[in-house]
Coordinates of C-alpha atoms in Angstrom, one line a residue:
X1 CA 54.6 76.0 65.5
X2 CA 54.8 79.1 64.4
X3 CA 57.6 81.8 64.1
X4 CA 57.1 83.7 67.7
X5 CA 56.9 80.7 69.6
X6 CA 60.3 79.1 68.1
X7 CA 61.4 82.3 69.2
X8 CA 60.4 82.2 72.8
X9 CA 61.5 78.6 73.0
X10 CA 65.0 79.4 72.1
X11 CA 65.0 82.3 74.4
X12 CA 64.0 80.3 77.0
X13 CA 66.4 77.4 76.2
X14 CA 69.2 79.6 75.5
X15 CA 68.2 81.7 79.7
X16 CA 67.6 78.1 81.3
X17 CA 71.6 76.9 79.8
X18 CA 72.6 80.0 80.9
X19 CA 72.0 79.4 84.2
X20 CA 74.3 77.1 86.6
X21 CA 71.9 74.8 88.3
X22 CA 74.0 72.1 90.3
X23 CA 71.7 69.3 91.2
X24 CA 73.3 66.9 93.8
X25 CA 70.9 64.8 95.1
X26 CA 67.2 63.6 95.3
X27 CA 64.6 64.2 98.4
X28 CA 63.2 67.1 100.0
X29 CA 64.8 70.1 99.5
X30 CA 64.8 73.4 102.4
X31 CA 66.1 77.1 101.6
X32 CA 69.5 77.8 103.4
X33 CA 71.4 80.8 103.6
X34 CA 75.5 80.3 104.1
X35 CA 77.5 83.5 104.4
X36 CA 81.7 82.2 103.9
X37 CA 83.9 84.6 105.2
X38 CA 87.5 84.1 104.8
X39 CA 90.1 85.6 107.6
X40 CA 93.7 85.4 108.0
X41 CA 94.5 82.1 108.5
X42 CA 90.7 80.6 109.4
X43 CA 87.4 80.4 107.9
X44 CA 84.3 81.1 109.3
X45 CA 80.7 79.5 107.5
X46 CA 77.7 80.8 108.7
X47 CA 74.5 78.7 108.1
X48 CA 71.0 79.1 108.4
X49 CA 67.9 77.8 107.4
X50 CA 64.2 78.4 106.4
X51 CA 62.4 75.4 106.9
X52 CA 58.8 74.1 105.9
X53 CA 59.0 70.7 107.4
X54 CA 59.2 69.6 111.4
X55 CA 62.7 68.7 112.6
X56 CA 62.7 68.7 116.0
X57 CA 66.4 68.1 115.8
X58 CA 68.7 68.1 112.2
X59 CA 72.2 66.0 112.4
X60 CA 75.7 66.3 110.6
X61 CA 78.1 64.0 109.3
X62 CA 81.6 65.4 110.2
X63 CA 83.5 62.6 110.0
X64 CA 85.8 63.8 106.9
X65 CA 86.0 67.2 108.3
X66 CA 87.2 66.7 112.2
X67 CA 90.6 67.8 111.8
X68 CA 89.4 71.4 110.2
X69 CA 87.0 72.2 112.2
X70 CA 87.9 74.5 115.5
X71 CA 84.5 74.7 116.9
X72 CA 81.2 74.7 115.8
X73 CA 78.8 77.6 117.3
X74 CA 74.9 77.4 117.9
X75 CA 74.2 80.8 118.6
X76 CA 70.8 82.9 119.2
X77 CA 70.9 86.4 119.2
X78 CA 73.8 86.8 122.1
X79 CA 73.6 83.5 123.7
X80 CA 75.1 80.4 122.3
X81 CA 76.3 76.8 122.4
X82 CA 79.4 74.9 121.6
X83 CA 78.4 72.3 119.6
X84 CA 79.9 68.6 121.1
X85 CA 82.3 67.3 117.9
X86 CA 83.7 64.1 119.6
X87 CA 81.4 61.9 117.2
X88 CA 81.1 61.8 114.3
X89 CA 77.4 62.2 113.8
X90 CA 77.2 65.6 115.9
X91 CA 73.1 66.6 116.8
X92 CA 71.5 69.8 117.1
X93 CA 68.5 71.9 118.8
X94 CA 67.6 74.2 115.5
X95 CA 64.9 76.8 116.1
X96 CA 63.9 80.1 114.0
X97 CA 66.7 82.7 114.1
X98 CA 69.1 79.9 115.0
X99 CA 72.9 80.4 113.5
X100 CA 75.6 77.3 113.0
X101 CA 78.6 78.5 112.8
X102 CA 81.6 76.6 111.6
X103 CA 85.2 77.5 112.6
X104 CA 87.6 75.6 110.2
X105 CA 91.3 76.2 109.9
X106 CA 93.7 74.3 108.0
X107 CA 92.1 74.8 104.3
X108 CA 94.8 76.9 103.1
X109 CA 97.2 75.3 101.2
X110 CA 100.0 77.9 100.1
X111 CA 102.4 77.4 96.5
X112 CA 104.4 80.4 95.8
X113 CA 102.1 83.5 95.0
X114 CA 99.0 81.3 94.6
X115 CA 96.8 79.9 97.7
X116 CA 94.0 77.6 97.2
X117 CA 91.5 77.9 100.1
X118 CA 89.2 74.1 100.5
X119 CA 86.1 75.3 101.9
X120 CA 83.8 72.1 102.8
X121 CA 80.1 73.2 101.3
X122 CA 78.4 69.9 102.3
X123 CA 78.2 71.1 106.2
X124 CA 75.9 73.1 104.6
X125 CA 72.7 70.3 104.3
X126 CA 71.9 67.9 107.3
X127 CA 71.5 64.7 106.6
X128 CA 67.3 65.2 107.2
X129 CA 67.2 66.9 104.0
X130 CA 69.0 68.7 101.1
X131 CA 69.2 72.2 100.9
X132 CA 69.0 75.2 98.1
X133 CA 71.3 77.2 99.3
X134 CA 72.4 81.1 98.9
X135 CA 75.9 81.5 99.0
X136 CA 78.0 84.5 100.4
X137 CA 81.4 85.0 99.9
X138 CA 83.6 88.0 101.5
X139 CA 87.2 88.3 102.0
X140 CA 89.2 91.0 102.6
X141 CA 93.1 89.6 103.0
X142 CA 93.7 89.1 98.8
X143 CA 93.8 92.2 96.5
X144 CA 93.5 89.4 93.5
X145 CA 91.3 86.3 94.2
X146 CA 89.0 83.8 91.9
X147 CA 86.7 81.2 92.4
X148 CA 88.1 77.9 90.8
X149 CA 84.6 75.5 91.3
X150 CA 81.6 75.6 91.2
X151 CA 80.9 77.4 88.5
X152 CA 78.1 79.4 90.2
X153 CA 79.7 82.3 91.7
X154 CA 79.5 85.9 90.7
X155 CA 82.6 87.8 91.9
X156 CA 83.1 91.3 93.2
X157 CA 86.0 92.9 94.5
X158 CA 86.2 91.4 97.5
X159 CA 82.8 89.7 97.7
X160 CA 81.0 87.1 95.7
X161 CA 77.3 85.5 95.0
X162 CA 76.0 82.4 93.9
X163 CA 72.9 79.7 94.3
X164 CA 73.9 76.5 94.1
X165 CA 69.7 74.9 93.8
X166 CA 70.1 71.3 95.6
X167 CA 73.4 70.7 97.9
X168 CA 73.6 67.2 99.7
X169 CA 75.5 65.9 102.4
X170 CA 76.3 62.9 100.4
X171 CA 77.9 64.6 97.6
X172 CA 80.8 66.2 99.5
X173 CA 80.5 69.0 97.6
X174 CA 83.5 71.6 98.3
X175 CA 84.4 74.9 97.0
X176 CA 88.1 75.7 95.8
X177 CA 89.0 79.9 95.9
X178 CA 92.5 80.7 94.6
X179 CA 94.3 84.1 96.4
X180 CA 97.3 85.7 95.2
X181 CA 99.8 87.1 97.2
X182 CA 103.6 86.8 98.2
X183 CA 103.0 87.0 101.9
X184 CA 100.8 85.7 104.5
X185 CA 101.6 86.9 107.9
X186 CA 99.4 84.9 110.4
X187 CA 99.6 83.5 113.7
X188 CA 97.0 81.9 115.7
X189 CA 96.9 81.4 119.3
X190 CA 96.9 77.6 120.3
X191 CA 96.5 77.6 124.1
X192 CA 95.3 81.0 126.4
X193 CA 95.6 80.7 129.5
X194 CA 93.6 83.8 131.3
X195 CA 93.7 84.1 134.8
X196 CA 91.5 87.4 136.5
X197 CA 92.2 88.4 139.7
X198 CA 88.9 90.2 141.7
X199 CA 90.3 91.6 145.5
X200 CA 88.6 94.7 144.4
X201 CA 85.1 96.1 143.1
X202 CA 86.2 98.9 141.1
X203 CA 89.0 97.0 138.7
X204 CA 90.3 93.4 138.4
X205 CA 93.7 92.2 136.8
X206 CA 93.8 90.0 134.3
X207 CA 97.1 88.0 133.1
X208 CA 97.0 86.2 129.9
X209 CA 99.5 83.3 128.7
X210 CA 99.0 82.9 125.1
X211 CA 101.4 80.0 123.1
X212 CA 101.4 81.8 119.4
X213 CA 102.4 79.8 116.3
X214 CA 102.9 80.8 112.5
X215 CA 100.5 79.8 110.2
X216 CA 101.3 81.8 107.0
X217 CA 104.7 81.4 104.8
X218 CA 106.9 83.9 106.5
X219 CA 107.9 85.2 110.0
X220 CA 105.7 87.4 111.6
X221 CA 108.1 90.2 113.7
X222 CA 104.4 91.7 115.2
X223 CA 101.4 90.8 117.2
X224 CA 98.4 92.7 116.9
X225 CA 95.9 92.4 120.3
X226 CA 92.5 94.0 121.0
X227 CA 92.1 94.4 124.9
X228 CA 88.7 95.7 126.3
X229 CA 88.6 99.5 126.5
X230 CA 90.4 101.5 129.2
X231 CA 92.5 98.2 130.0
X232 CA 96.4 99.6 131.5
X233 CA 99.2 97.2 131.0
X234 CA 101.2 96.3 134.0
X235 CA 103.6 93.9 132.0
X236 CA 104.5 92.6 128.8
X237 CA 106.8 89.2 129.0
X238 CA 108.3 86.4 126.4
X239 CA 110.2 83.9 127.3
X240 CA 113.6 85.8 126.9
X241 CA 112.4 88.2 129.2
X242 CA 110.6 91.6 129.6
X243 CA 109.2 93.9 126.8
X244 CA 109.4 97.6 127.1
X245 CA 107.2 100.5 126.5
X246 CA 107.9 102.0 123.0
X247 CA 108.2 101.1 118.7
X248 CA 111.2 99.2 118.4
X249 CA 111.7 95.5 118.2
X250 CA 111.5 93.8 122.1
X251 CA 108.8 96.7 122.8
X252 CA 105.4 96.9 122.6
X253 CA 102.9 99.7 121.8
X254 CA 99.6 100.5 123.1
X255 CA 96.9 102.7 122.1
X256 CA 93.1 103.3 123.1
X257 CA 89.9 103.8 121.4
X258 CA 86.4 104.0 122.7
X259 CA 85.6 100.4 122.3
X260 CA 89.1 98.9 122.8
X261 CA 92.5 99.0 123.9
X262 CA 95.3 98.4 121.2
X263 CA 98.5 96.6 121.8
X264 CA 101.2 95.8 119.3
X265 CA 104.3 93.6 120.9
X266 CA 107.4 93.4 118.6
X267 CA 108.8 90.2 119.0
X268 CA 112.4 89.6 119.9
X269 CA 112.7 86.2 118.2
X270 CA 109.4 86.0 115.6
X271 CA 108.6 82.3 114.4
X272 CA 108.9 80.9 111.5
X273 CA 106.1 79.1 109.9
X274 CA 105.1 76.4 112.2
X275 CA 107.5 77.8 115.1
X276 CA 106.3 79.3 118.3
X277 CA 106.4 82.5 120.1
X278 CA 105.1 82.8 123.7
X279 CA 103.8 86.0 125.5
X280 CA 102.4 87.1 129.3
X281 CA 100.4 90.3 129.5
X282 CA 99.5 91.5 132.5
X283 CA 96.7 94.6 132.2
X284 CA 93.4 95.9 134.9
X285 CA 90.3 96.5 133.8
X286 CA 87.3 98.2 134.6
X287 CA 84.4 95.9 136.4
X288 CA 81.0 97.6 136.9
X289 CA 78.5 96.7 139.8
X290 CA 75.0 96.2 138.7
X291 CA 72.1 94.8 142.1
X292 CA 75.0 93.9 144.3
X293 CA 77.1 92.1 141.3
X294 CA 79.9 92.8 139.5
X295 CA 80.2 92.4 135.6
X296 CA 83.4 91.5 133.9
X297 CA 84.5 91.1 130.2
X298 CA 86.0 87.7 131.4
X299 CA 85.7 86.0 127.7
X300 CA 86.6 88.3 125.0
X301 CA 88.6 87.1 122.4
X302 CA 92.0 89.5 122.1
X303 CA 91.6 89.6 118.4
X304 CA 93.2 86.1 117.1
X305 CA 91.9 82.6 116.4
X306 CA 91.9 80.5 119.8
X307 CA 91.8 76.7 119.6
X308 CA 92.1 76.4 123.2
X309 CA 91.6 78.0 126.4
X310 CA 91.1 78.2 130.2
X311 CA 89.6 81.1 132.5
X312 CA 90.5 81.0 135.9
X313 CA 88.5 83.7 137.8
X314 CA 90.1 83.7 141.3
X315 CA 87.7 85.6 143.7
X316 CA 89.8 86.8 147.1
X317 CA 87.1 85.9 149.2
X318 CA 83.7 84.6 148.6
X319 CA 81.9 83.5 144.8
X320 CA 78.1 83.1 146.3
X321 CA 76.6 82.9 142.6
X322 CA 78.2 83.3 139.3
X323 CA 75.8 84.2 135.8
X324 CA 77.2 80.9 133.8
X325 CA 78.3 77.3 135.0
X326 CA 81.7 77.0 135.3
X327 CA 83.8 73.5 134.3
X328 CA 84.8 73.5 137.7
X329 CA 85.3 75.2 141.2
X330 CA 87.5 75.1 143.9
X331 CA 89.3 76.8 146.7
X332 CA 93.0 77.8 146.1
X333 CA 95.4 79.7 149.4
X334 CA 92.7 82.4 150.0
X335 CA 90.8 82.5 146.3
X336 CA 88.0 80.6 145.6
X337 CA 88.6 79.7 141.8
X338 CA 86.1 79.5 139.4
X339 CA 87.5 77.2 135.7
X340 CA 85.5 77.9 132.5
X341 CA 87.1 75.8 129.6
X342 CA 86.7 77.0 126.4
X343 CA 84.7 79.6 127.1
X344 CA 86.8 82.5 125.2
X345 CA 85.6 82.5 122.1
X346 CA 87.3 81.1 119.0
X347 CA 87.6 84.1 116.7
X348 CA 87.0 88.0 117.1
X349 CA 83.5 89.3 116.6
X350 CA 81.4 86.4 116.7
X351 CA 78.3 87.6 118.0
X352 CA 77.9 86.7 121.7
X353 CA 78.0 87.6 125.4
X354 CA 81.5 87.3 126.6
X355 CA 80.4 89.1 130.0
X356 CA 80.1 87.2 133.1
X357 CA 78.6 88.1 136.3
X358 CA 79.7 87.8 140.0
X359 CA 78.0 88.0 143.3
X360 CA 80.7 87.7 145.8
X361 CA 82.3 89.0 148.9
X362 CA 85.6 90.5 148.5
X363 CA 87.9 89.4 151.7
X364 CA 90.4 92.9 150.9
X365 CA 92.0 92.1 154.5
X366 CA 92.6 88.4 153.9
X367 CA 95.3 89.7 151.1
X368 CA 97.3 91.7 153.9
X369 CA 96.5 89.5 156.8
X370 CA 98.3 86.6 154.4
X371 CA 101.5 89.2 154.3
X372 CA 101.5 89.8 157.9
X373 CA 101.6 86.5 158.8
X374 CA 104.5 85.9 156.6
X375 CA 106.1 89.4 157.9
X376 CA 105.4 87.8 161.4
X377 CA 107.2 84.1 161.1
X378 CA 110.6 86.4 159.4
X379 CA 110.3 89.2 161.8
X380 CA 110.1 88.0 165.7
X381 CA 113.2 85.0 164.7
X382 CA 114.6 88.5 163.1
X383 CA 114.1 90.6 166.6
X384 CA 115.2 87.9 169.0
X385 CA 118.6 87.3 166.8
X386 CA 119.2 91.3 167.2
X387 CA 118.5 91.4 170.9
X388 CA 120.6 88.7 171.2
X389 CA 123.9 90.0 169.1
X390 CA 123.3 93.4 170.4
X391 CA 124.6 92.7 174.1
X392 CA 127.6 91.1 172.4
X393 CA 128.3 93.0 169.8
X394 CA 128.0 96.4 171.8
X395 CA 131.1 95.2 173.8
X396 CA 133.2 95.7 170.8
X397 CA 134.7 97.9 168.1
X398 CA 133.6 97.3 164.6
X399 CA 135.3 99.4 161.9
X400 CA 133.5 101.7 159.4
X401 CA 133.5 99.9 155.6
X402 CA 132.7 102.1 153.0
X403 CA 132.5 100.0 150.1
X404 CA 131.9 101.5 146.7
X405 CA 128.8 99.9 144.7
X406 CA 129.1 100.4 141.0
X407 CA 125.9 100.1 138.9
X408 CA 125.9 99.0 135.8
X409 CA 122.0 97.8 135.1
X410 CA 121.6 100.4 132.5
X411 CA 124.8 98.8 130.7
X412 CA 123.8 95.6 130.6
X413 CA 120.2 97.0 129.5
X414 CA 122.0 99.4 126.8
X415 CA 123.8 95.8 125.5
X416 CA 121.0 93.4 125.6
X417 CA 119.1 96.4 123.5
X418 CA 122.0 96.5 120.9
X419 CA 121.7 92.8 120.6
X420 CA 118.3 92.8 120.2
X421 CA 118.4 95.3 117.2
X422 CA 121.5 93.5 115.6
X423 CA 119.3 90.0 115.4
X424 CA 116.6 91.8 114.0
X425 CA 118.9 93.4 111.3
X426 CA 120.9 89.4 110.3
X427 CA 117.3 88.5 110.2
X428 CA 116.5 91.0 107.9
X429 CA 119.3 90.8 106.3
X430 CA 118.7 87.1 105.6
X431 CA 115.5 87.9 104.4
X432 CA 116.7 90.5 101.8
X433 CA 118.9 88.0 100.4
X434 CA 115.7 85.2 100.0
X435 CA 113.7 88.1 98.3
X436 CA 116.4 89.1 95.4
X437 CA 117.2 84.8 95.1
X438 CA 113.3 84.9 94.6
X439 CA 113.3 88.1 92.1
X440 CA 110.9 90.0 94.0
X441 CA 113.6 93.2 94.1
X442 CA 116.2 94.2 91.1
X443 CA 119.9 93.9 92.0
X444 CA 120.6 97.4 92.4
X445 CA 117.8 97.7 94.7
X446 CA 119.4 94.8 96.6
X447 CA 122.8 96.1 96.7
X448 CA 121.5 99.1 98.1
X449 CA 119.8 97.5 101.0
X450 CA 122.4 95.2 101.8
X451 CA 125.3 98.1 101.9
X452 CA 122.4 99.9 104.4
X453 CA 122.3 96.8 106.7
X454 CA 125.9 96.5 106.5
X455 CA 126.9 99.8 107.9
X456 CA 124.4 99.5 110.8
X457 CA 125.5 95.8 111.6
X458 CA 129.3 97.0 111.6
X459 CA 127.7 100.5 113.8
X460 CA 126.1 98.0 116.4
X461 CA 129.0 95.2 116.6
X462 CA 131.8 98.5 117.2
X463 CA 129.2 99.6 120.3
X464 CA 128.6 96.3 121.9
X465 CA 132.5 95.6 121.7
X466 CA 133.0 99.6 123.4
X467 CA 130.0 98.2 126.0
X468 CA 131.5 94.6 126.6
X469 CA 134.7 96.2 127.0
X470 CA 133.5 98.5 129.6
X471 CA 131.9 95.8 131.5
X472 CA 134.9 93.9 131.7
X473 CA 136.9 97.0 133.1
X474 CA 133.9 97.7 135.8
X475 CA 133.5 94.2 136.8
X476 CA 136.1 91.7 136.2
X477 CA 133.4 89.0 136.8
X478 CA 131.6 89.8 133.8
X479 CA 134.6 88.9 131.3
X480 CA 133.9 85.1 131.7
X481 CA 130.4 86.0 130.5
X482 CA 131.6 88.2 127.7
X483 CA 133.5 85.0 126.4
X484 CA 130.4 83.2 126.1
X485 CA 128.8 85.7 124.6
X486 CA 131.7 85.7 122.4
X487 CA 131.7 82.6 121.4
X488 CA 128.0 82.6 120.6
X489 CA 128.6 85.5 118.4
X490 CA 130.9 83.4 116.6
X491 CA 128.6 80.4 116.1
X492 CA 125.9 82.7 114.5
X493 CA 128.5 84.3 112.2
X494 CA 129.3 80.9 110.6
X495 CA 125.5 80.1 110.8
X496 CA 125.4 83.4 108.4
X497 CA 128.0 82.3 105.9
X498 CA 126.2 78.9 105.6
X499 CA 123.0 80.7 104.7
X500 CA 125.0 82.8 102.1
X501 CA 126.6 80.0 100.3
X502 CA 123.4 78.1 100.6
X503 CA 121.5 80.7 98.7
X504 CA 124.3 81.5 96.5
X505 CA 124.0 77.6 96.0
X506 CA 120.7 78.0 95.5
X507 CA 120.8 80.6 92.8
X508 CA 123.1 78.8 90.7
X509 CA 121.1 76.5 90.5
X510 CA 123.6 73.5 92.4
X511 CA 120.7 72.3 95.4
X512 CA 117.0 71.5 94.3
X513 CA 114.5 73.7 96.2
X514 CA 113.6 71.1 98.5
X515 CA 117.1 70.7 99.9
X516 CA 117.4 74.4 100.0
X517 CA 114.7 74.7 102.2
X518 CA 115.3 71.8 104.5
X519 CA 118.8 73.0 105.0
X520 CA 117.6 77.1 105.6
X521 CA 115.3 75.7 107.8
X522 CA 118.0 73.5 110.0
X523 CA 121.1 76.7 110.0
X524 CA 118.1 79.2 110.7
X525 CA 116.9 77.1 113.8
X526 CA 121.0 76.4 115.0
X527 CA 121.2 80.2 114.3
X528 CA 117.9 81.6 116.4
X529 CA 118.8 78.9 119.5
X530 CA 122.2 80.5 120.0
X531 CA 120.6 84.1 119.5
X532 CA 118.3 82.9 122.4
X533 CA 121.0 82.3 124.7
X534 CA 122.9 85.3 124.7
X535 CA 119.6 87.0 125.2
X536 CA 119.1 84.4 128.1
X537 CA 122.7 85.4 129.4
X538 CA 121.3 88.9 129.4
X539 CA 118.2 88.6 131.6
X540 CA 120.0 86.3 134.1
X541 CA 122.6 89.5 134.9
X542 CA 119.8 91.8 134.8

């Protein structure tokens, strides 16, 4: 052997060691591509294949992985299908430019500052064959971020590369990616109820009940929605009550694009992790006729993971034909109601149709006919009753009474306001404290913050005592509500000074951190049920 071929040898020895060539599994082997992209709280794995042999149909072991996955997509170009998961051998139809896509949620596991992410690669490979597989990676939520295993990966800044050569279904073969960050603020929707009202052809209503939970480590005050473009909102509601136009806390705001419609909803009580929040939106909007039929946007997602979810299209009159097969129909009053389960799709921008359309005869008189039959059956019993009284009261004298009505809506709507920003500013408060018991701010820093809080705490408490007072003196009624209220107050004031000698507990070092956060926990929950119910107390007198 000669000099320049020892050479060469090493070369190539020294290249080929170089190299991270994972080798899993024997048998025949088919190029895949898998594209990993990692959102706020989900993950989405995108799978595709170029194969040499013939299978008519390729199958999946998902046993391990049931309770990640959300849904699993089959999707062509615009059209798609949900893949059935009860099993846990799930089959599939794979033809050329054929996508699976795999929702999975649950893989982030959050400890302090650092968040390990467990994404399942073995869903890559069916079990007809192993696969040599390119491997994407993108996300966008983590300024820092590594790959812990495998080895393979090249990383960018917020993207990453790597070939694993042989990946089998057998091996289990899972990817661990480490983010750093203090705070995750992510919700995910777990039931949607959308219900679309058609009595017209030129726009239809649409009311959405969505159940929210918190799926990062702290609250989250603000939802962030994308409605189809040109949609107008009717109604915002939660559970305490109404939301109004504008920035503050218990308002929402709205604003329009050319593809979509923006709307941000402050939350009056935000969850916790693993606490819920519930919201109605009411909106219109546009439906287009094309050859006698109209087209609605009945199944876009409103910018938020969806594990569950129901379309009820209620058609006042007539559905003759409808473009996809509905769970189930029926006839509801004067709507004929079309169900679509699950048809909304799980997360925003997957690629598919979310348009459905309608051939159907709109009834518009049935909706008014229905109101003058009820005007009818109160009206005649109404008329006879005043012909009747008439005669007899006509025969007598009945003295003018001028009684004097005094409105006081806008007080009560001025007070529930007040209360509204003075929760927001003990939970802010609270969580100003947390941060300097964590170190995250310097002491002077946190004095200054706290002092700031203070004086607006003491501003608000000195104007809902002036209101409260007020009320009392306008309507003596209200004074056994204002004791309530009261005594609520109260009750979260000593919820408070439990939280501050908890943490103050906490900081010198006299309750271990799992104590500490199973007692925060319990005085935060006593705390935000009796802020519910003076809120309640509020929207009742409205």
């Amino acid at each position: 052997m000669n000099r320049r071929t020892l050479i060469l040898l090493l070369l190539t020895a020294s290249i080929a060691l170089s190299l991270p060539i994972y080798v899993f599994a024997d048998g025949n082997v088919e190029k895949a591509y898998c594209k990993i992209t990692i959102k706020e709280g989900y993950v989405v794995m995108q799978v595709s294949y170029n194969i040499s042999g013939n299978y008519p149909r390729l199958t999946y072991n998902i046993s391990e992985y049931k309770d990640y996955i959300v849904r699993i997509y089959l999707i062509k170009g615009t059209e798609y299908s949900i893949v059935d998961t009860g099993d846990d051998i799930i089959s599939v139809q794979y033809s050329i430019d054929t996508k699976l896509v795999f929702i999975l949620k649950d893989v982030f596991k959050v400890e302090g500052s650092i968040t390990k992410v467990d994404i399942p690669l073995s869903l890559i490979a069916p079990l007809e064959f192993n696969v040599s597989c390119d491997i994407d990676i993108i996300q966008d939520i983590a300024s820092e971020w590594d790959i812990a295993y495998p080895p393979v990966f090249t990383k960018y800044t917020s993207t990453a590369h790597g070939v694993i050569s042989c990946v089998s279904a057998a091996e289990k073969l899972r990817a661990e990616i480490i983010l750093r960050s203090t705070e995750w603020l992510w919700l995910r929707c777990n039931v949607l109820n959308r219900t679309i009202l058609i009595e017209d052809t030129g726009r239809v209503t649409v009311i959405d009940y969505m159940v929210l939970e918190s799926i990062g480590n702290y609250r989250v005050s603000r939802v962030h929605l994308n409605l189809p473009a040109n949609a107008t909102i009717k109604c915002v509601r939660g559970v305490l009550g109404k939301y109004i136009r504008g920035g503050g806390i218990g308002q929402y705001e709205v604003s329009a694009s050319e593809n979509s419609t923006k709307l941000t909803v402050a939350l009056v009580a935000p969850p916790a992790p693993g606490e819920i929040a519930e919201l109605t939106i009411e909106y219109t909007i546009p439906a287009f006729s094309e050859n006698g039929e109209l087209i609605v946007n009945a199944f876009f997602n409103p910018n938020i993971m969806v594990l569950n979810s129901s379309v009820y299209i209620r058609v006042l009159g007539e559905i003759r034909d409808i473009s996809m097969s509905p769970s189930e129909r029926f006839v509801k009053g004067i709507y004929q109601v079309a169900l679509f389960k699950d048809k909304i799709p799980s997360i925003p921008d997957l690629p598919v149709n979310t348009e459905v359309k309608i051939n159907a005869s709109i009834n518009t008189f049935a909706k008014y006919f229905q109101y003058l039959k009820i005007g009818a059956v109160i009206l005649i019993p109404s008329l006879l009753l005043f012909a009747y009284y008439k005669g007899f009261y006509s025969k007598r004298k009945i003295p003018t009474v001028v009684v004097e009505k005094i409105e006081y809506r806008s007080l009560v709507e001025s007070l529930r306001n007040n209360y509204v920003k003075l929760f927001d500013l003990i939970e802010r408060r609270k969580e100003l404290r947390l941060r300097y018991l964590e170190r995250k701010i310097s002491r002077h820093v946190y004095r200054q913050r706290l002092l700031s809080i203070s004086r607006k705490i003491a501003a608000l408490e000195q104007d809902i005592g002036a209101k409260i007072k007020e009320m009392e003196e306008i309507s003596p009624g209200f004074r056994h509500v204002a004791d309530e209220i009261k005594r609520l107050m109260a009750e979260i004031k000593d919820c408070e000074r439990e939280l501050e000698r908890i943490i103050e507990d906490r900081r010198r070092g006299r309750i271990s951190r799992r104590d500490f956060e199973r007692t925060l926990n319990e005085i935060e929950a006593e705390r935000d049920k009796k802020m519910r119910e003076i809120s309640g107390i509020l929207e009742e007198i409205l």
